[in-house]
PDB file of C-alpha atoms and ligand atoms in Angstrom:
ATOM      1  CA  UNK A   1      46.597 -10.098 -12.271  1.00 61.00           C
ATOM      2  CA  UNK A   2      43.516  -8.241 -10.972  1.00 78.00           C
ATOM      3  CA  UNK A   3      42.949  -8.599  -7.217  1.00 89.00           C
ATOM      4  CA  UNK A   4      39.577 -10.381  -6.926  1.00 96.00           C
ATOM      5  CA  UNK A   5      37.851 -10.296  -3.540  1.00 98.00           C
ATOM      6  CA  UNK A   6      34.478 -11.826  -2.563  1.00 98.00           C
ATOM      7  CA  UNK A   7      32.743  -9.505  -0.097  1.00 98.00           C
ATOM      8  CA  UNK A   8      29.109  -9.760  -1.115  1.00 98.00           C
ATOM      9  CA  UNK A   9      27.359 -12.376  -3.207  1.00 98.00           C
ATOM     10  CA  UNK A  10      26.407  -9.474  -5.452  1.00 97.00           C
ATOM     11  CA  UNK A  11      30.093  -9.176  -6.409  1.00 97.00           C
ATOM     12  CA  UNK A  12      29.529 -12.265  -8.608  1.00 98.00           C
ATOM     13  CA  UNK A  13      27.499 -12.458 -11.843  1.00 98.00           C
ATOM     14  CA  UNK A  14      24.967 -15.264 -12.345  1.00 98.00           C
ATOM     15  CA  UNK A  15      27.427 -16.900 -14.680  1.00 98.00           C
ATOM     16  CA  UNK A  16      30.171 -16.818 -12.096  1.00 98.00           C
ATOM     17  CA  UNK A  17      27.831 -18.252  -9.418  1.00 98.00           C
ATOM     18  CA  UNK A  18      26.985 -21.122 -11.766  1.00 98.00           C
ATOM     19  CA  UNK A  19      30.661 -21.593 -12.621  1.00 98.00           C
ATOM     20  CA  UNK A  20      31.658 -21.837  -8.947  1.00 98.00           C
ATOM     21  CA  UNK A  21      28.991 -24.463  -8.313  1.00 98.00           C
ATOM     22  CA  UNK A  22      30.413 -26.414 -11.304  1.00 98.00           C
ATOM     23  CA  UNK A  23      33.932 -26.100  -9.851  1.00 98.00           C
ATOM     24  CA  UNK A  24      32.575 -27.332  -6.487  1.00 98.00           C
ATOM     25  CA  UNK A  25      31.366 -30.488  -8.297  1.00 98.00           C
ATOM     26  CA  UNK A  26      34.798 -30.834  -9.881  1.00 98.00           C
ATOM     27  CA  UNK A  27      36.496 -30.610  -6.466  1.00 98.00           C
ATOM     28  CA  UNK A  28      34.060 -33.096  -4.969  1.00 98.00           C
ATOM     29  CA  UNK A  29      35.344 -35.545  -7.613  1.00 98.00           C
ATOM     30  CA  UNK A  30      39.005 -34.351  -7.072  1.00 97.00           C
ATOM     31  CA  UNK A  31      39.204 -33.450  -3.385  1.00 97.00           C
ATOM     32  CA  UNK A  32      43.011 -33.269  -3.218  1.00 97.00           C
ATOM     33  CA  UNK A  33      44.492 -31.117  -5.939  1.00 96.00           C
ATOM     34  CA  UNK A  34      47.673 -29.087  -5.067  1.00 96.00           C
ATOM     35  CA  UNK A  35      46.978 -26.205  -7.378  1.00 97.00           C
ATOM     36  CA  UNK A  36      48.193 -23.714  -4.735  1.00 98.00           C
ATOM     37  CA  UNK A  37      51.419 -25.467  -3.713  1.00 97.00           C
ATOM     38  CA  UNK A  38      53.713 -22.894  -2.053  1.00 97.00           C
ATOM     39  CA  UNK A  39      50.993 -20.289  -1.464  1.00 98.00           C
ATOM     40  CA  UNK A  40      49.942 -18.954   1.941  1.00 98.00           C
ATOM     41  CA  UNK A  41      46.384 -18.043   2.960  1.00 98.00           C
ATOM     42  CA  UNK A  42      45.524 -16.163   6.142  1.00 98.00           C
ATOM     43  CA  UNK A  43      42.419 -17.224   8.119  1.00 98.00           C
ATOM     44  CA  UNK A  44      41.396 -14.353  10.395  1.00 98.00           C
ATOM     45  CA  UNK A  45      38.420 -14.994  12.629  1.00 98.00           C
ATOM     46  CA  UNK A  46      37.444 -12.034  14.787  1.00 98.00           C
ATOM     47  CA  UNK A  47      34.195 -13.885  15.701  1.00 96.00           C
ATOM     48  CA  UNK A  48      33.630 -17.573  16.602  1.00 96.00           C
ATOM     49  CA  UNK A  49      33.170 -20.235  13.926  1.00 97.00           C
ATOM     50  CA  UNK A  50      33.346 -24.014  13.557  1.00 98.00           C
ATOM     51  CA  UNK A  51      32.279 -24.818   9.983  1.00 98.00           C
ATOM     52  CA  UNK A  52      33.371 -21.824   8.050  1.00 98.00           C
ATOM     53  CA  UNK A  53      36.870 -21.604   9.500  1.00 98.00           C
ATOM     54  CA  UNK A  54      37.596 -25.311   9.508  1.00 98.00           C
ATOM     55  CA  UNK A  55      36.146 -25.981   6.047  1.00 98.00           C
ATOM     56  CA  UNK A  56      38.085 -23.020   4.573  1.00 98.00           C
ATOM     57  CA  UNK A  57      41.245 -24.374   6.272  1.00 98.00           C
ATOM     58  CA  UNK A  58      40.502 -27.878   5.014  1.00 98.00           C
ATOM     59  CA  UNK A  59      39.981 -26.448   1.513  1.00 98.00           C
ATOM     60  CA  UNK A  60      43.296 -24.528   1.683  1.00 98.00           C
ATOM     61  CA  UNK A  61      45.169 -27.663   2.768  1.00 98.00           C
ATOM     62  CA  UNK A  62      43.574 -29.801   0.098  1.00 98.00           C
ATOM     63  CA  UNK A  63      44.685 -27.242  -2.512  1.00 98.00           C
ATOM     64  CA  UNK A  64      48.257 -27.549  -1.253  1.00 98.00           C
ATOM     65  CA  UNK A  65      48.606 -24.135   0.306  1.00 98.00           C
ATOM     66  CA  UNK A  66      49.542 -23.291   3.906  1.00 98.00           C
ATOM     67  CA  UNK A  67      47.295 -21.554   6.494  1.00 98.00           C
ATOM     68  CA  UNK A  68      48.294 -18.811   8.921  1.00 98.00           C
ATOM     69  CA  UNK A  69      45.979 -16.865  11.155  1.00 98.00           C
ATOM     70  CA  UNK A  70      43.933 -16.800  14.323  1.00 98.00           C
ATOM     71  CA  UNK A  71      40.586 -18.042  15.573  1.00 97.00           C
ATOM     72  CA  UNK A  72      40.256 -15.269  18.134  1.00 95.00           C
ATOM     73  CA  UNK A  73      42.191 -12.062  18.715  1.00 96.00           C
ATOM     74  CA  UNK A  74      43.216 -12.669  22.359  1.00 95.00           C
ATOM     75  CA  UNK A  75      46.790 -13.605  21.504  1.00 94.00           C
ATOM     76  CA  UNK A  76      47.246 -11.008  18.773  1.00 96.00           C
ATOM     77  CA  UNK A  77      48.280  -7.363  18.956  1.00 96.00           C
ATOM     78  CA  UNK A  78      44.583  -6.448  18.529  1.00 96.00           C
ATOM     79  CA  UNK A  79      44.431  -7.030  22.319  1.00 95.00           C
ATOM     80  CA  UNK A  80      47.145  -4.362  22.751  1.00 96.00           C
ATOM     81  CA  UNK A  81      45.045  -1.822  20.824  1.00 97.00           C
ATOM     82  CA  UNK A  82      46.402  -2.274  17.261  1.00 98.00           C
ATOM     83  CA  UNK A  83      43.858  -0.935  14.780  1.00 98.00           C
ATOM     84  CA  UNK A  84      41.947  -3.069  12.279  1.00 98.00           C
ATOM     85  CA  UNK A  85      43.566  -1.026   9.532  1.00 98.00           C
ATOM     86  CA  UNK A  86      47.130  -1.816  10.660  1.00 98.00           C
ATOM     87  CA  UNK A  87      46.318  -5.461  11.346  1.00 98.00           C
ATOM     88  CA  UNK A  88      45.034  -6.003   7.778  1.00 98.00           C
ATOM     89  CA  UNK A  89      47.828  -3.996   6.173  1.00 98.00           C
ATOM     90  CA  UNK A  90      50.508  -6.042   7.972  1.00 98.00           C
ATOM     91  CA  UNK A  91      48.941  -9.449   7.427  1.00 98.00           C
ATOM     92  CA  UNK A  92      48.435  -8.771   3.759  1.00 98.00           C
ATOM     93  CA  UNK A  93      52.245  -8.673   3.505  1.00 98.00           C
ATOM     94  CA  UNK A  94      52.389 -12.261   4.701  1.00 98.00           C
ATOM     95  CA  UNK A  95      49.965 -14.086   2.414  1.00 98.00           C
ATOM     96  CA  UNK A  96      48.281 -14.443  -0.964  1.00 98.00           C
ATOM     97  CA  UNK A  97      44.692 -14.181   0.264  1.00 98.00           C
ATOM     98  CA  UNK A  98      42.849 -13.312   3.497  1.00 98.00           C
ATOM     99  CA  UNK A  99      39.689 -15.201   4.580  1.00 98.00           C
ATOM    100  CA  UNK A 100      38.095 -13.174   7.356  1.00 98.00           C
ATOM    101  CA  UNK A 101      35.058 -13.129   9.657  1.00 98.00           C
ATOM    102  CA  UNK A 102      34.199 -10.024  11.628  1.00 98.00           C
ATOM    103  CA  UNK A 103      31.233  -8.973  13.825  1.00 95.00           C
ATOM    104  CA  UNK A 104      31.090  -5.497  12.289  1.00 97.00           C
ATOM    105  CA  UNK A 105      29.130  -5.177   9.021  1.00 96.00           C
ATOM    106  CA  UNK A 106      31.338  -3.756   6.322  1.00 98.00           C
ATOM    107  CA  UNK A 107      34.659  -4.740   7.946  1.00 98.00           C
ATOM    108  CA  UNK A 108      35.642  -7.099   5.043  1.00 98.00           C
ATOM    109  CA  UNK A 109      34.778  -4.379   2.469  1.00 98.00           C
ATOM    110  CA  UNK A 110      37.019  -1.958   4.359  1.00 98.00           C
ATOM    111  CA  UNK A 111      39.741  -4.594   4.572  1.00 98.00           C
ATOM    112  CA  UNK A 112      39.590  -5.074   0.781  1.00 98.00           C
ATOM    113  CA  UNK A 113      40.412  -1.330   0.422  1.00 97.00           C
ATOM    114  CA  UNK A 114      43.516  -1.709   2.675  1.00 97.00           C
ATOM    115  CA  UNK A 115      44.777  -5.172   1.658  1.00 98.00           C
ATOM    116  CA  UNK A 116      47.237  -5.942  -1.142  1.00 97.00           C
ATOM    117  CA  UNK A 117      45.723  -9.399  -1.510  1.00 98.00           C
ATOM    118  CA  UNK A 118      42.120 -10.592  -2.106  1.00 98.00           C
ATOM    119  CA  UNK A 119      39.710 -10.711   0.822  1.00 98.00           C
ATOM    120  CA  UNK A 120      37.019 -13.417   1.193  1.00 98.00           C
ATOM    121  CA  UNK A 121      34.209 -12.443   3.537  1.00 98.00           C
ATOM    122  CA  UNK A 122      33.531 -15.369   5.869  1.00 98.00           C
ATOM    123  CA  UNK A 123      30.589 -13.498   7.490  1.00 97.00           C
ATOM    124  CA  UNK A 124      30.261  -9.866   8.645  1.00 97.00           C
ATOM    125  CA  UNK A 125      27.709  -9.148  11.331  1.00 93.00           C
ATOM    126  CA  UNK A 126      24.141  -9.546  10.074  1.00 90.00           C
ATOM    127  CA  UNK A 127      25.153  -8.507   6.577  1.00 94.00           C
ATOM    128  CA  UNK A 128      26.579 -11.150   4.239  1.00 95.00           C
ATOM    129  CA  UNK A 129      27.961 -14.720   4.149  1.00 97.00           C
ATOM    130  CA  UNK A 130      28.708 -15.278   0.478  1.00 98.00           C
ATOM    131  CA  UNK A 131      30.733 -18.487   0.814  1.00 98.00           C
ATOM    132  CA  UNK A 132      27.845 -20.035   2.772  1.00 98.00           C
ATOM    133  CA  UNK A 133      25.505 -18.971  -0.034  1.00 98.00           C
ATOM    134  CA  UNK A 134      27.640 -20.671  -2.656  1.00 98.00           C
ATOM    135  CA  UNK A 135      27.672 -23.937  -0.674  1.00 98.00           C
ATOM    136  CA  UNK A 136      23.913 -23.603  -0.160  1.00 98.00           C
ATOM    137  CA  UNK A 137      23.411 -23.183  -3.917  1.00 98.00           C
ATOM    138  CA  UNK A 138      25.626 -26.190  -4.573  1.00 98.00           C
ATOM    139  CA  UNK A 139      23.552 -28.159  -2.097  1.00 98.00           C
ATOM    140  CA  UNK A 140      20.320 -27.044  -3.744  1.00 98.00           C
ATOM    141  CA  UNK A 141      21.624 -27.945  -7.205  1.00 98.00           C
ATOM    142  CA  UNK A 142      22.784 -31.356  -6.014  1.00 98.00           C
ATOM    143  CA  UNK A 143      19.499 -32.220  -4.365  1.00 98.00           C
ATOM    144  CA  UNK A 144      17.021 -30.616  -6.810  1.00 98.00           C
ATOM    145  CA  UNK A 145      19.009 -31.072 -10.021  1.00 98.00           C
ATOM    146  CA  UNK A 146      18.592 -27.374 -10.875  1.00 98.00           C
ATOM    147  CA  UNK A 147      18.725 -23.865  -9.385  1.00 98.00           C
ATOM    148  CA  UNK A 148      15.803 -22.649 -11.541  1.00 97.00           C
ATOM    149  CA  UNK A 149      12.275 -22.203 -10.212  1.00 97.00           C
ATOM    150  CA  UNK A 150      12.911 -23.480  -6.693  1.00 97.00           C
ATOM    151  CA  UNK A 151      10.265 -22.873  -4.033  1.00 98.00           C
ATOM    152  CA  UNK A 152      12.182 -22.058  -0.840  1.00 98.00           C
ATOM    153  CA  UNK A 153      10.797 -21.534   2.632  1.00 98.00           C
ATOM    154  CA  UNK A 154      13.127 -19.529   4.891  1.00 98.00           C
ATOM    155  CA  UNK A 155      12.305 -19.980   8.612  1.00 97.00           C
ATOM    156  CA  UNK A 156      13.496 -18.206  11.752  1.00 94.00           C
ATOM    157  CA  UNK A 157      15.647 -15.176  12.233  1.00 93.00           C
ATOM    158  CA  UNK A 158      15.429 -13.493   8.866  1.00 96.00           C
ATOM    159  CA  UNK A 159      16.457 -10.113  10.343  1.00 93.00           C
ATOM    160  CA  UNK A 160      19.890 -10.927  11.746  1.00 92.00           C
ATOM    161  CA  UNK A 161      20.610 -14.145   9.799  1.00 92.00           C
ATOM    162  CA  UNK A 162      23.221 -13.122   7.236  1.00 93.00           C
ATOM    163  CA  UNK A 163      22.981 -16.457   5.351  1.00 96.00           C
ATOM    164  CA  UNK A 164      19.399 -15.761   4.251  1.00 97.00           C
ATOM    165  CA  UNK A 165      20.310 -12.252   3.030  1.00 96.00           C
ATOM    166  CA  UNK A 166      23.105 -13.536   0.754  1.00 97.00           C
ATOM    167  CA  UNK A 167      21.025 -16.528  -0.352  1.00 98.00           C
ATOM    168  CA  UNK A 168      18.021 -14.433  -1.290  1.00 98.00           C
ATOM    169  CA  UNK A 169      20.228 -12.232  -3.469  1.00 98.00           C
ATOM    170  CA  UNK A 170      21.828 -15.180  -5.199  1.00 98.00           C
ATOM    171  CA  UNK A 171      18.528 -16.997  -5.825  1.00 98.00           C
ATOM    172  CA  UNK A 172      17.016 -13.845  -7.295  1.00 98.00           C
ATOM    173  CA  UNK A 173      18.898 -14.804 -10.524  1.00 98.00           C
ATOM    174  CA  UNK A 174      16.919 -18.061 -10.825  1.00 97.00           C
ATOM    175  CA  UNK A 175      13.175 -17.282 -10.807  1.00 96.00           C
ATOM    176  CA  UNK A 176      12.850 -18.463  -7.215  1.00 98.00           C
ATOM    177  CA  UNK A 177       9.611 -18.465  -5.190  1.00 97.00           C
ATOM    178  CA  UNK A 178      10.235 -17.264  -1.627  1.00 98.00           C
ATOM    179  CA  UNK A 179       8.196 -17.935   1.520  1.00 98.00           C
ATOM    180  CA  UNK A 180       9.399 -16.117   4.658  1.00 98.00           C
ATOM    181  CA  UNK A 181       8.401 -17.420   8.060  1.00 97.00           C
ATOM    182  CA  UNK A 182       9.483 -15.380  11.057  1.00 95.00           C
ATOM    183  CA  UNK A 183       8.134 -13.644  14.132  1.00 92.00           C
ATOM    184  CA  UNK A 184       7.236  -9.963  13.405  1.00 91.00           C
ATOM    185  CA  UNK A 185      10.406  -8.804  15.250  1.00 89.00           C
ATOM    186  CA  UNK A 186      12.652 -10.932  13.012  1.00 92.00           C
ATOM    187  CA  UNK A 187      11.204 -10.332   9.569  1.00 94.00           C
ATOM    188  CA  UNK A 188      13.234 -10.140   6.442  1.00 97.00           C
ATOM    189  CA  UNK A 189      14.542  -6.550   6.286  1.00 96.00           C
ATOM    190  CA  UNK A 190      12.699  -4.180   3.937  1.00 97.00           C
ATOM    191  CA  UNK A 191      15.829  -3.636   1.804  1.00 96.00           C
ATOM    192  CA  UNK A 192      15.831  -7.314   0.772  1.00 97.00           C
ATOM    193  CA  UNK A 193      12.084  -7.388   0.128  1.00 97.00           C
ATOM    194  CA  UNK A 194      12.294  -4.276  -2.046  1.00 97.00           C
ATOM    195  CA  UNK A 195      15.276  -5.867  -3.859  1.00 97.00           C
ATOM    196  CA  UNK A 196      12.984  -8.775  -4.815  1.00 97.00           C
ATOM    197  CA  UNK A 197      10.152  -6.460  -5.852  1.00 97.00           C
ATOM    198  CA  UNK A 198      12.477  -4.484  -8.089  1.00 97.00           C
ATOM    199  CA  UNK A 199      13.503  -7.740  -9.767  1.00 96.00           C
ATOM    200  CA  UNK A 200       9.818  -8.645 -10.262  1.00 96.00           C
ATOM    201  CA  UNK A 201       9.984 -11.623  -7.884  1.00 95.00           C
ATOM    202  CA  UNK A 202       7.135 -12.365  -5.473  1.00 91.00           C
ATOM    203  CA  UNK A 203       7.330 -13.585  -1.892  1.00 97.00           C
ATOM    204  CA  UNK A 204       4.969 -14.491   0.907  1.00 97.00           C
ATOM    205  CA  UNK A 205       5.454 -13.531   4.554  1.00 97.00           C
ATOM    206  CA  UNK A 206       3.837 -15.319   7.519  1.00 97.00           C
ATOM    207  CA  UNK A 207       4.410 -15.994  11.190  1.00 95.00           C
ATOM    208  CA  UNK A 208       3.482 -19.727  10.937  1.00 94.00           C
ATOM    209  CA  UNK A 209       5.056 -22.580   9.022  1.00 95.00           C
ATOM    210  CA  UNK A 210       1.601 -24.037   8.355  1.00 94.00           C
ATOM    211  CA  UNK A 211       0.686 -25.876   5.115  1.00 94.00           C
ATOM    212  CA  UNK A 212       3.137 -23.852   3.040  1.00 94.00           C
ATOM    213  CA  UNK A 213       5.827 -26.362   4.034  1.00 98.00           C
ATOM    214  CA  UNK A 214       4.031 -28.882   1.740  1.00 98.00           C
ATOM    215  CA  UNK A 215       4.795 -26.673  -1.298  1.00 97.00           C
ATOM    216  CA  UNK A 216       8.469 -26.133  -0.519  1.00 98.00           C
ATOM    217  CA  UNK A 217      11.361 -27.773  -2.407  1.00 98.00           C
ATOM    218  CA  UNK A 218      13.823 -26.438   0.182  1.00 98.00           C
ATOM    219  CA  UNK A 219      13.097 -25.625   3.836  1.00 98.00           C
ATOM    220  CA  UNK A 220      15.902 -23.420   5.009  1.00 98.00           C
ATOM    221  CA  UNK A 221      15.940 -23.308   8.831  1.00 97.00           C
ATOM    222  CA  UNK A 222      17.936 -20.695  10.710  1.00 96.00           C
ATOM    223  CA  UNK A 223      19.050 -20.074  14.296  1.00 91.00           C
ATOM    224  CA  UNK A 224      17.840 -17.027  16.219  1.00 89.00           C
ATOM    225  CA  UNK A 225      21.116 -15.020  16.371  1.00 82.00           C
ATOM    226  CA  UNK A 226      21.450 -14.361  20.122  1.00 82.00           C
ATOM    227  CA  UNK A 227      24.727 -12.489  19.649  1.00 82.00           C
ATOM    228  CA  UNK A 228      23.047  -9.734  17.547  1.00 80.00           C
ATOM    229  CA  UNK A 229      20.355  -8.878  20.139  1.00 80.00           C
ATOM    230  CA  UNK A 230      20.847  -5.734  22.242  1.00 82.00           C
ATOM    231  CA  UNK A 231      17.960  -6.730  24.541  1.00 85.00           C
ATOM    232  CA  UNK A 232      18.360 -10.223  26.126  1.00 83.00           C
ATOM    233  CA  UNK A 233      14.640 -10.276  27.082  1.00 83.00           C
ATOM    234  CA  UNK A 234      13.691  -9.918  23.432  1.00 81.00           C
ATOM    235  CA  UNK A 235      15.939 -12.892  22.581  1.00 80.00           C
ATOM    236  CA  UNK A 236      14.276 -14.971  25.315  1.00 81.00           C
ATOM    237  CA  UNK A 237      10.856 -14.145  23.888  1.00 79.00           C
ATOM    238  CA  UNK A 238      11.615 -15.356  20.353  1.00 79.00           C
ATOM    239  CA  UNK A 239      14.361 -17.977  20.742  1.00 81.00           C
ATOM    240  CA  UNK A 240      12.061 -21.063  20.625  1.00 81.00           C
ATOM    241  CA  UNK A 241       9.342 -19.778  18.414  1.00 84.00           C
ATOM    242  CA  UNK A 242       9.895 -22.420  15.687  1.00 91.00           C
ATOM    243  CA  UNK A 243      10.848 -26.035  16.268  1.00 94.00           C
ATOM    244  CA  UNK A 244      10.781 -28.288  13.213  1.00 96.00           C
ATOM    245  CA  UNK A 245       9.522 -31.749  14.252  1.00 96.00           C
ATOM    246  CA  UNK A 246       9.363 -34.968  12.281  1.00 96.00           C
ATOM    247  CA  UNK A 247       5.541 -35.028  12.197  1.00 96.00           C
ATOM    248  CA  UNK A 248       5.514 -31.689  10.354  1.00 97.00           C
ATOM    249  CA  UNK A 249       7.239 -33.339   7.372  1.00 97.00           C
ATOM    250  CA  UNK A 250       4.503 -35.913   6.625  1.00 96.00           C
ATOM    251  CA  UNK A 251       2.809 -33.983   3.748  1.00 97.00           C
ATOM    252  CA  UNK A 252       5.939 -32.522   2.286  1.00 98.00           C
ATOM    253  CA  UNK A 253       7.241 -33.148  -1.234  1.00 98.00           C
ATOM    254  CA  UNK A 254       9.158 -36.392  -1.816  1.00 97.00           C
ATOM    255  CA  UNK A 255      12.260 -34.507  -2.923  1.00 98.00           C
ATOM    256  CA  UNK A 256      12.027 -31.673  -0.391  1.00 98.00           C
ATOM    257  CA  UNK A 257      15.245 -31.191   1.542  1.00 98.00           C
ATOM    258  CA  UNK A 258      15.928 -29.418   4.844  1.00 98.00           C
ATOM    259  CA  UNK A 259      18.933 -27.139   4.911  1.00 98.00           C
ATOM    260  CA  UNK A 260      20.407 -25.241   7.868  1.00 98.00           C
ATOM    261  CA  UNK A 261      23.675 -23.295   7.857  1.00 97.00           C
ATOM    262  CA  UNK A 262      24.258 -24.592  11.400  1.00 96.00           C
ATOM    263  CA  UNK A 263      24.908 -24.374  14.330  1.00 94.00           C
ATOM    264  CA  UNK A 264      21.351 -25.217  15.453  1.00 94.00           C
ATOM    265  CA  UNK A 265      20.278 -24.506  19.006  1.00 89.00           C
ATOM    266  CA  UNK A 266      16.892 -26.152  19.247  1.00 90.00           C
ATOM    267  CA  UNK A 267      15.010 -25.088  16.077  1.00 94.00           C
ATOM    268  CA  UNK A 268      15.261 -28.616  14.641  1.00 96.00           C
ATOM    269  CA  UNK A 269      14.197 -31.466  16.919  1.00 95.00           C
ATOM    270  CA  UNK A 270      16.762 -34.314  16.993  1.00 94.00           C
ATOM    271  CA  UNK A 271      13.947 -36.662  15.911  1.00 95.00           C
ATOM    272  CA  UNK A 272      14.168 -35.037  12.461  1.00 97.00           C
ATOM    273  CA  UNK A 273      17.801 -36.143  11.965  1.00 97.00           C
ATOM    274  CA  UNK A 274      16.969 -39.647  10.771  1.00 96.00           C
ATOM    275  CA  UNK A 275      14.474 -38.384   8.145  1.00 98.00           C
ATOM    276  CA  UNK A 276      15.793 -38.837   4.581  1.00 98.00           C
ATOM    277  CA  UNK A 277      14.751 -35.251   3.837  1.00 98.00           C
ATOM    278  CA  UNK A 278      17.488 -33.948   6.139  1.00 98.00           C
ATOM    279  CA  UNK A 279      20.450 -32.471   4.251  1.00 98.00           C
ATOM    280  CA  UNK A 280      22.187 -30.218   6.761  1.00 98.00           C
ATOM    281  CA  UNK A 281      25.116 -32.511   7.510  1.00 97.00           C
ATOM    282  CA  UNK A 282      25.861 -33.226   3.844  1.00 98.00           C
ATOM    283  CA  UNK A 283      25.565 -29.462   3.361  1.00 98.00           C
ATOM    284  CA  UNK A 284      28.557 -28.971   5.686  1.00 98.00           C
ATOM    285  CA  UNK A 285      30.659 -31.367   3.596  1.00 98.00           C
ATOM    286  CA  UNK A 286      29.719 -29.416   0.448  1.00 98.00           C
ATOM    287  CA  UNK A 287      31.342 -26.433   2.169  1.00 98.00           C
ATOM    288  CA  UNK A 288      34.808 -27.855   1.674  1.00 98.00           C
ATOM    289  CA  UNK A 289      34.391 -28.407  -2.072  1.00 98.00           C
ATOM    290  CA  UNK A 290      32.686 -25.089  -2.545  1.00 98.00           C
ATOM    291  CA  UNK A 291      35.459 -23.214  -0.665  1.00 98.00           C
ATOM    292  CA  UNK A 292      38.130 -25.011  -2.785  1.00 98.00           C
ATOM    293  CA  UNK A 293      36.190 -23.670  -5.765  1.00 98.00           C
ATOM    294  CA  UNK A 294      35.935 -20.100  -4.394  1.00 98.00           C
ATOM    295  CA  UNK A 295      39.664 -19.850  -3.553  1.00 98.00           C
ATOM    296  CA  UNK A 296      40.898 -21.321  -6.791  1.00 98.00           C
ATOM    297  CA  UNK A 297      38.488 -19.236  -8.828  1.00 98.00           C
ATOM    298  CA  UNK A 298      39.400 -15.918  -7.169  1.00 98.00           C
ATOM    299  CA  UNK A 299      43.135 -16.700  -7.389  1.00 97.00           C
ATOM    300  CA  UNK A 300      42.737 -17.525 -11.052  1.00 96.00           C
ATOM    301  CA  UNK A 301      44.120 -21.069 -10.896  1.00 95.00           C
ATOM    302  CA  UNK A 302      40.857 -22.700 -11.926  1.00 86.00           C
ATOM    303  CA  UNK A 303      38.421 -20.753 -14.046  1.00 78.00           C
TER     304      UNK A 303
HETATM  305  N1  LIG B 401      27.412 -21.799   8.945  1.00 86.46           N
HETATM  306  C1  LIG B 401      28.335 -21.150   9.692  1.00 86.46           C
HETATM  307  O1  LIG B 401      28.730 -19.963   9.374  1.00 86.46           O
HETATM  308  O2  LIG B 401      28.816 -21.835  10.744  1.00 86.46           O
HETATM  309  P1  LIG B 401      29.999 -21.423  11.712  1.00 86.46           P
HETATM  310  O3  LIG B 401      29.527 -20.173  12.449  1.00 86.46           O
HETATM  311  O4  LIG B 401      30.246 -22.571  12.604  1.00 86.46           O
HETATM  312  O5  LIG B 401      31.146 -21.043  10.833  1.00 86.46           O
END
């Protein structure tokens, strides 16, 4: 069978994206299905994670497979100087799939050229986070009833936030209206804006949340990515620039929902948590079902 990796959300067609969201709904209704009994999946996290690693590992267990791997490289031979190339080549002898996060953009793509088994990118630097995008799409579909014609406001660190890059590309299939809110230093990179223009999609770009929040179906908040800044003073200047507070939600649409890939570090006030428009904790649960769908789809056991 063809080795099928997921490195970028652009590796999937629109039809495949829709299919994976349908499979996520299937796994939400059937959360324990041992389709992968006897298989082994490696979970290699070269960068910290809570949700992505643990929801992938939960998904693997619920599918009946076993997990091997590491959540940091301290106790591996990487700390003795073993190269990334050799690490991937060796581990691909031990498993049927590798899920990996790495701080270097392009590392999962390179791994897919070395590995005998499929690679799933669990986040590479400021580049891509395709499994997060698929769970975001599943969350949008569940809350809005459709993926078509959604008005989404993306707020915060649009430069280094890999989740908004993947999500923008995925939503470009669905006639989405984009509103970008960020400080000038953290604007959506030009390559993504030109990608939208080439597809004939419009977007707005502002530095204030303002009244545009009242037109949004989805408000997608993001954390300012401290770990990507080379200048700590620049991080200090922009880290608290947007804080979503309950009062700001008064004129918003009845069915508007607030998403955040999490972790949050102050950009959503705790007083928002009790608002029925909050969806970021249910979003994390959707990650388990979506990752069950991704793994079983790529391994060809559920298509
Ligand atoms: N959303 C996300 O990638 O969270 P973690 O960094 O905790 O995996």
